[in-house]
JSON list of C-alpha atoms in Angstrom, two decimals:
[
{"chain": "F", "resi": 1, "resn": "SER", "atom": "CA", "xyz": [-0.20, -0.36, 0.18]},
{"chain": "F", "resi": 2, "resn": "VAL", "atom": "CA", "xyz": [2.75, 2.49, 0.81]},
{"chain": "F", "resi": 3, "resn": "VAL", "atom": "CA", "xyz": [4.20, 1.88, -2.32]},
{"chain": "F", "resi": 4, "resn": "CYS", "atom": "CA", "xyz": [1.42, 1.84, -4.43]},
{"chain": "F", "resi": 5, "resn": "ARG", "atom": "CA", "xyz": [1.01, 5.74, -2.90]},
{"chain": "F", "resi": 6, "resn": "TRP", "atom": "CA", "xyz": [4.82, 6.24, -3.12]},
{"chain": "F", "resi": 7, "resn": "LEU", "atom": "CA", "xyz": [4.18, 5.13, -6.71]},
{"chain": "F", "resi": 8, "resn": "ALA", "atom": "CA", "xyz": [1.64, 7.09, -7.49]},
{"chain": "F", "resi": 9, "resn": "SER", "atom": "CA", "xyz": [3.22, 10.38, -6.24]},
{"chain": "F", "resi": 10, "resn": "VAL", "atom": "CA", "xyz": [6.24, 9.77, -8.57]},
{"chain": "F", "resi": 11, "resn": "THR", "atom": "CA", "xyz": [3.93, 8.84, -11.77]},
{"chain": "F", "resi": 12, "resn": "VAL", "atom": "CA", "xyz": [2.50, 11.99, -12.27]},
{"chain": "F", "resi": 13, "resn": "ASP", "atom": "CA", "xyz": [4.26, 14.19, -14.18]},
{"chain": "F", "resi": 14, "resn": "ASP", "atom": "CA", "xyz": [4.66, 17.79, -14.10]},
{"chain": "F", "resi": 15, "resn": "GLN", "atom": "CA", "xyz": [1.88, 18.15, -17.44]},
{"chain": "F", "resi": 16, "resn": "GLN", "atom": "CA", "xyz": [-0.51, 16.09, -15.92]},
{"chain": "F", "resi": 17, "resn": "ASP", "atom": "CA", "xyz": [-0.98, 14.27, -19.12]},
{"chain": "F", "resi": 18, "resn": "HIS", "atom": "CA", "xyz": [-4.13, 11.96, -19.10]},
{"chain": "F", "resi": 19, "resn": "VAL", "atom": "CA", "xyz": [-1.82, 8.66, -18.98]},
{"chain": "F", "resi": 20, "resn": "SER", "atom": "CA", "xyz": [0.01, 9.61, -15.91]},
{"chain": "F", "resi": 21, "resn": "ARG", "atom": "CA", "xyz": [-3.37, 10.66, -13.84]},
{"chain": "F", "resi": 22, "resn": "HIS", "atom": "CA", "xyz": [-4.43, 7.09, -14.90]},
{"chain": "F", "resi": 23, "resn": "ARG", "atom": "CA", "xyz": [-1.70, 5.36, -13.40]},
{"chain": "F", "resi": 24, "resn": "ALA", "atom": "CA", "xyz": [-1.66, 7.33, -10.29]},
{"chain": "F", "resi": 25, "resn": "CYS", "atom": "CA", "xyz": [-5.28, 6.82, -9.94]},
{"chain": "F", "resi": 26, "resn": "LEU", "atom": "CA", "xyz": [-5.01, 3.41, -10.84]},
{"chain": "F", "resi": 27, "resn": "LEU", "atom": "CA", "xyz": [-2.43, 2.89, -8.02]},
{"chain": "F", "resi": 28, "resn": "LEU", "atom": "CA", "xyz": [-3.89, 4.99, -5.43]},
{"chain": "F", "resi": 29, "resn": "ALA", "atom": "CA", "xyz": [-7.25, 3.23, -5.66]},
{"chain": "F", "resi": 30, "resn": "LEU", "atom": "CA", "xyz": [-5.48, -0.21, -5.52]},
{"chain": "F", "resi": 31, "resn": "SER", "atom": "CA", "xyz": [-3.85, 1.44, -2.57]},
{"chain": "F", "resi": 32, "resn": "THR", "atom": "CA", "xyz": [-7.20, 2.67, -0.94]},
{"chain": "F", "resi": 33, "resn": "VAL", "atom": "CA", "xyz": [-8.74, -1.01, -1.81]},
{"chain": "F", "resi": 34, "resn": "HIS", "atom": "CA", "xyz": [-5.55, -2.64, -0.15]},
{"chain": "F", "resi": 35, "resn": "GLU", "atom": "CA", "xyz": [-5.80, -0.72, 2.85]},
{"chain": "F", "resi": 36, "resn": "VAL", "atom": "CA", "xyz": [-9.68, -0.93, 3.89]},
{"chain": "F", "resi": 37, "resn": "PHE", "atom": "CA", "xyz": [-8.93, -4.77, 3.64]},
{"chain": "F", "resi": 38, "resn": "SER", "atom": "CA", "xyz": [-6.12, -4.71, 5.82]},
{"chain": "F", "resi": 39, "resn": "SER", "atom": "CA", "xyz": [-7.65, -2.28, 8.64]},
{"chain": "F", "resi": 40, "resn": "ALA", "atom": "CA", "xyz": [-11.24, -4.11, 8.43]},
{"chain": "F", "resi": 41, "resn": "GLY", "atom": "CA", "xyz": [-13.22, -6.62, 10.40]},
{"chain": "F", "resi": 42, "resn": "PHE", "atom": "CA", "xyz": [-14.23, -9.55, 8.75]},
{"chain": "F", "resi": 43, "resn": "TRP", "atom": "CA", "xyz": [-17.50, -8.03, 8.15]},
{"chain": "F", "resi": 44, "resn": "LEU", "atom": "CA", "xyz": [-17.10, -4.60, 6.06]},
{"chain": "F", "resi": 45, "resn": "SER", "atom": "CA", "xyz": [-19.29, -1.16, 7.38]},
{"chain": "F", "resi": 46, "resn": "ALA", "atom": "CA", "xyz": [-21.33, 0.34, 5.00]},
{"chain": "F", "resi": 47, "resn": "ASP", "atom": "CA", "xyz": [-18.35, 3.05, 4.91]},
{"chain": "F", "resi": 48, "resn": "GLU", "atom": "CA", "xyz": [-15.92, 0.27, 3.88]},
{"chain": "F", "resi": 49, "resn": "ARG", "atom": "CA", "xyz": [-18.03, -0.87, 1.14]},
{"chain": "F", "resi": 50, "resn": "SER", "atom": "CA", "xyz": [-19.03, 2.13, -0.07]},
{"chain": "F", "resi": 51, "resn": "THR", "atom": "CA", "xyz": [-15.23, 3.21, -0.19]},
{"chain": "F", "resi": 52, "resn": "VAL", "atom": "CA", "xyz": [-14.18, -0.30, -1.96]},
{"chain": "F", "resi": 53, "resn": "ARG", "atom": "CA", "xyz": [-16.76, 0.23, -4.42]},
{"chain": "F", "resi": 54, "resn": "ARG", "atom": "CA", "xyz": [-15.83, 3.46, -5.65]},
{"chain": "F", "resi": 55, "resn": "ALA", "atom": "CA", "xyz": [-11.83, 3.02, -5.71]},
{"chain": "F", "resi": 56, "resn": "GLY", "atom": "CA", "xyz": [-12.70, -0.13, -7.41]},
{"chain": "F", "resi": 57, "resn": "GLN", "atom": "CA", "xyz": [-14.15, 1.13, -9.62]},
{"chain": "F", "resi": 58, "resn": "ALA", "atom": "CA", "xyz": [-11.78, 4.14, -10.32]},
{"chain": "F", "resi": 59, "resn": "ALA", "atom": "CA", "xyz": [-9.09, 1.47, -10.43]},
{"chain": "F", "resi": 60, "resn": "LEU", "atom": "CA", "xyz": [-11.26, -0.30, -13.28]},
{"chain": "F", "resi": 61, "resn": "GLN", "atom": "CA", "xyz": [-11.83, 2.82, -15.22]},
{"chain": "F", "resi": 62, "resn": "SER", "atom": "CA", "xyz": [-8.19, 3.99, -15.31]},
{"chain": "F", "resi": 63, "resn": "TRP", "atom": "CA", "xyz": [-7.13, 0.35, -15.94]},
{"chain": "F", "resi": 64, "resn": "ARG", "atom": "CA", "xyz": [-9.33, 0.31, -19.06]},
{"chain": "F", "resi": 65, "resn": "PHE", "atom": "CA", "xyz": [-8.14, 3.76, -20.25]},
{"chain": "F", "resi": 66, "resn": "LEU", "atom": "CA", "xyz": [-4.50, 2.62, -20.29]},
{"chain": "F", "resi": 67, "resn": "VAL", "atom": "CA", "xyz": [-5.46, -0.64, -22.44]},
{"chain": "F", "resi": 68, "resn": "LYS", "atom": "CA", "xyz": [-7.02, 1.47, -24.90]},
{"chain": "F", "resi": 69, "resn": "ASP", "atom": "CA", "xyz": [-4.24, 4.14, -24.72]},
{"chain": "F", "resi": 70, "resn": "ALA", "atom": "CA", "xyz": [-1.24, 1.21, -25.12]},
{"chain": "F", "resi": 71, "resn": "SER", "atom": "CA", "xyz": [-3.57, -0.45, -28.01]},
{"chain": "F", "resi": 72, "resn": "ASP", "atom": "CA", "xyz": [-4.09, 2.79, -29.97]},
{"chain": "F", "resi": 73, "resn": "ARG", "atom": "CA", "xyz": [-0.37, 3.48, -29.57]},
{"chain": "F", "resi": 74, "resn": "GLY", "atom": "CA", "xyz": [0.34, -0.18, -30.97]},
{"chain": "F", "resi": 75, "resn": "MET", "atom": "CA", "xyz": [1.82, -1.22, -27.72]},
{"chain": "F", "resi": 76, "resn": "ALA", "atom": "CA", "xyz": [1.29, -4.68, -25.84]},
{"chain": "F", "resi": 77, "resn": "ARG", "atom": "CA", "xyz": [-1.80, -5.05, -23.47]},
{"chain": "F", "resi": 78, "resn": "TRP", "atom": "CA", "xyz": [-1.25, -3.00, -20.20]},
{"chain": "F", "resi": 79, "resn": "ASN", "atom": "CA", "xyz": [-1.24, -5.64, -17.87]},
{"chain": "F", "resi": 80, "resn": "MET", "atom": "CA", "xyz": [-2.50, -5.56, -14.40]},
{"chain": "F", "resi": 81, "resn": "ILE", "atom": "CA", "xyz": [-1.38, -7.53, -11.40]},
{"chain": "F", "resi": 82, "resn": "PRO", "atom": "CA", "xyz": [-4.03, -8.80, -9.97]},
{"chain": "F", "resi": 83, "resn": "LYS", "atom": "CA", "xyz": [-5.67, -10.37, -13.22]},
{"chain": "F", "resi": 84, "resn": "VAL", "atom": "CA", "xyz": [-8.49, -7.86, -13.83]},
{"chain": "F", "resi": 85, "resn": "HIS", "atom": "CA", "xyz": [-11.19, -10.82, -13.93]},
{"chain": "F", "resi": 86, "resn": "ALA", "atom": "CA", "xyz": [-10.18, -11.64, -10.29]},
{"chain": "F", "resi": 87, "resn": "PHE", "atom": "CA", "xyz": [-10.35, -8.06, -9.17]},
{"chain": "F", "resi": 88, "resn": "GLU", "atom": "CA", "xyz": [-13.87, -7.72, -10.75]},
{"chain": "F", "resi": 89, "resn": "GLU", "atom": "CA", "xyz": [-15.16, -10.93, -8.91]},
{"chain": "F", "resi": 90, "resn": "LEU", "atom": "CA", "xyz": [-13.53, -9.57, -5.73]},
{"chain": "F", "resi": 91, "resn": "LEU", "atom": "CA", "xyz": [-15.21, -6.28, -5.86]},
{"chain": "F", "resi": 92, "resn": "ALA", "atom": "CA", "xyz": [-18.72, -8.39, -6.68]},
{"chain": "F", "resi": 93, "resn": "HIS", "atom": "CA", "xyz": [-17.98, -10.65, -3.40]},
{"chain": "F", "resi": 94, "resn": "VAL", "atom": "CA", "xyz": [-17.66, -7.68, -1.41]},
{"chain": "F", "resi": 95, "resn": "GLU", "atom": "CA", "xyz": [-20.66, -6.17, -2.52]},
{"chain": "F", "resi": 96, "resn": "ARG", "atom": "CA", "xyz": [-22.96, -9.38, -2.55]},
{"chain": "F", "resi": 97, "resn": "SER", "atom": "CA", "xyz": [-21.49, -10.91, 0.64]},
{"chain": "F", "resi": 98, "resn": "GLY", "atom": "CA", "xyz": [-20.60, -7.63, 2.86]},
{"chain": "F", "resi": 99, "resn": "ARG", "atom": "CA", "xyz": [-17.50, -10.12, 3.94]},
{"chain": "F", "resi": 100, "resn": "ASN", "atom": "CA", "xyz": [-13.63, -8.65, 4.14]},
{"chain": "F", "resi": 101, "resn": "PRO", "atom": "CA", "xyz": [-11.67, -10.84, 1.60]},
{"chain": "F", "resi": 102, "resn": "GLY", "atom": "CA", "xyz": [-8.88, -9.91, 3.60]},
{"chain": "F", "resi": 103, "resn": "SER", "atom": "CA", "xyz": [-9.65, -12.11, 6.39]},
{"chain": "F", "resi": 104, "resn": "TYR", "atom": "CA", "xyz": [-10.75, -15.56, 4.53]},
{"chain": "F", "resi": 105, "resn": "TRP", "atom": "CA", "xyz": [-9.49, -17.31, 1.19]},
{"chain": "F", "resi": 106, "resn": "CYS", "atom": "CA", "xyz": [-12.63, -16.37, -1.32]},
{"chain": "F", "resi": 107, "resn": "PHE", "atom": "CA", "xyz": [-10.89, -17.95, -4.28]},
{"chain": "F", "resi": 108, "resn": "GLY", "atom": "CA", "xyz": [-10.97, -21.48, -2.97]},
{"chain": "F", "resi": 109, "resn": "ASN", "atom": "CA", "xyz": [-12.80, -22.94, -6.09]},
{"chain": "F", "resi": 110, "resn": "GLU", "atom": "CA", "xyz": [-9.85, -21.71, -8.26]},
{"chain": "F", "resi": 111, "resn": "SER", "atom": "CA", "xyz": [-7.11, -22.56, -5.80]},
{"chain": "F", "resi": 112, "resn": "ARG", "atom": "CA", "xyz": [-8.46, -26.13, -6.03]},
{"chain": "F", "resi": 113, "resn": "MET", "atom": "CA", "xyz": [-6.98, -26.60, -9.95]},
{"chain": "F", "resi": 114, "resn": "GLY", "atom": "CA", "xyz": [-3.71, -27.49, -8.29]},
{"chain": "F", "resi": 115, "resn": "LEU", "atom": "CA", "xyz": [-5.41, -30.14, -6.28]},
{"chain": "F", "resi": 116, "resn": "VAL", "atom": "CA", "xyz": [-7.15, -31.59, -9.94]},
{"chain": "F", "resi": 117, "resn": "LYS", "atom": "CA", "xyz": [-3.60, -31.53, -11.32]},
{"chain": "F", "resi": 118, "resn": "ASP", "atom": "CA", "xyz": [-1.88, -33.54, -9.17]},
{"chain": "F", "resi": 119, "resn": "ILE", "atom": "CA", "xyz": [-4.57, -36.42, -8.74]},
{"chain": "F", "resi": 120, "resn": "CYS", "atom": "CA", "xyz": [-4.26, -36.68, -12.78]},
{"chain": "F", "resi": 121, "resn": "THR", "atom": "CA", "xyz": [-0.55, -36.53, -12.68]},
{"chain": "F", "resi": 122, "resn": "GLN", "atom": "CA", "xyz": [-0.68, -39.81, -10.53]},
{"chain": "F", "resi": 123, "resn": "THR", "atom": "CA", "xyz": [-3.32, -41.85, -12.26]},
{"chain": "F", "resi": 124, "resn": "HIS", "atom": "CA", "xyz": [-2.45, -44.40, -14.88]},
{"chain": "F", "resi": 125, "resn": "LYS", "atom": "CA", "xyz": [-1.97, -43.06, -18.27]},
{"chain": "F", "resi": 126, "resn": "GLY", "atom": "CA", "xyz": [-5.04, -45.66, -20.10]},
{"chain": "F", "resi": 127, "resn": "THR", "atom": "CA", "xyz": [-7.47, -44.78, -16.95]},
{"chain": "F", "resi": 128, "resn": "THR", "atom": "CA", "xyz": [-6.61, -41.06, -16.18]},
{"chain": "F", "resi": 129, "resn": "SER", "atom": "CA", "xyz": [-9.99, -39.74, -16.99]},
{"chain": "F", "resi": 130, "resn": "LEU", "atom": "CA", "xyz": [-12.45, -42.05, -15.04]},
{"chain": "F", "resi": 131, "resn": "THR", "atom": "CA", "xyz": [-9.39, -42.46, -12.20]},
{"chain": "F", "resi": 132, "resn": "ALA", "atom": "CA", "xyz": [-9.35, -38.72, -12.19]},
{"chain": "F", "resi": 133, "resn": "LEU", "atom": "CA", "xyz": [-12.80, -38.18, -11.97]},
{"chain": "F", "resi": 134, "resn": "VAL", "atom": "CA", "xyz": [-13.09, -40.68, -9.25]},
{"chain": "F", "resi": 135, "resn": "ALA", "atom": "CA", "xyz": [-10.50, -39.20, -7.04]},
{"chain": "F", "resi": 136, "resn": "LEU", "atom": "CA", "xyz": [-11.98, -35.48, -7.42]},
{"chain": "F", "resi": 137, "resn": "GLN", "atom": "CA", "xyz": [-15.53, -36.71, -6.41]},
{"chain": "F", "resi": 138, "resn": "THR", "atom": "CA", "xyz": [-14.32, -38.59, -3.71]},
{"chain": "F", "resi": 139, "resn": "HIS", "atom": "CA", "xyz": [-12.09, -35.83, -2.20]},
{"chain": "F", "resi": 140, "resn": "PHE", "atom": "CA", "xyz": [-14.98, -33.36, -2.86]},
{"chain": "F", "resi": 141, "resn": "ALA", "atom": "CA", "xyz": [-17.15, -35.09, -1.09]},
{"chain": "F", "resi": 142, "resn": "LEU", "atom": "CA", "xyz": [-14.88, -35.35, 1.85]},
{"chain": "F", "resi": 143, "resn": "ALA", "atom": "CA", "xyz": [-14.54, -31.81, 2.36]},
{"chain": "F", "resi": 144, "resn": "LEU", "atom": "CA", "xyz": [-18.53, -31.54, 1.78]},
{"chain": "F", "resi": 145, "resn": "GLU", "atom": "CA", "xyz": [-18.92, -33.51, 4.47]},
{"chain": "F", "resi": 146, "resn": "GLY", "atom": "CA", "xyz": [-16.25, -31.85, 6.70]},
{"chain": "F", "resi": 147, "resn": "ARG", "atom": "CA", "xyz": [-17.79, -28.60, 6.21]},
{"chain": "F", "resi": 148, "resn": "LEU", "atom": "CA", "xyz": [-21.72, -29.69, 6.87]},
{"chain": "F", "resi": 149, "resn": "ARG", "atom": "CA", "xyz": [-19.98, -30.69, 10.33]},
{"chain": "F", "resi": 150, "resn": "ARG", "atom": "CA", "xyz": [-18.81, -27.87, 11.36]}
]
């Protein structure tokens, strides 16, 4: 967060062109979202949710401008880390649930892909698909049963 704020301050040049303003806006908005998630509890207040919504939309708007600007100049796409689809999903998740993603892992489904890969590489080549599906189904059923008991 501190690094983003510092980068935003040195990114804006004296001429205040659109590109430098959008870079600074993107960095400040990402920093704001991070600060809210870092300082808030498990549940976000209405003010915190509003701040995340405004900052998140500002970040996405600036990112889209930077992508279009890079494309218009024939440059490679302007990449953003974290990936934009994950950031958009994060904002939608906050809006739906009101929970602070800084206090739990809300992308568990995506992180399960490593497990699927491990299961697939441990199965016999001739029966990979069937064995992988059975193993994944068994693991999922056990995980679900564990969650229901909590």
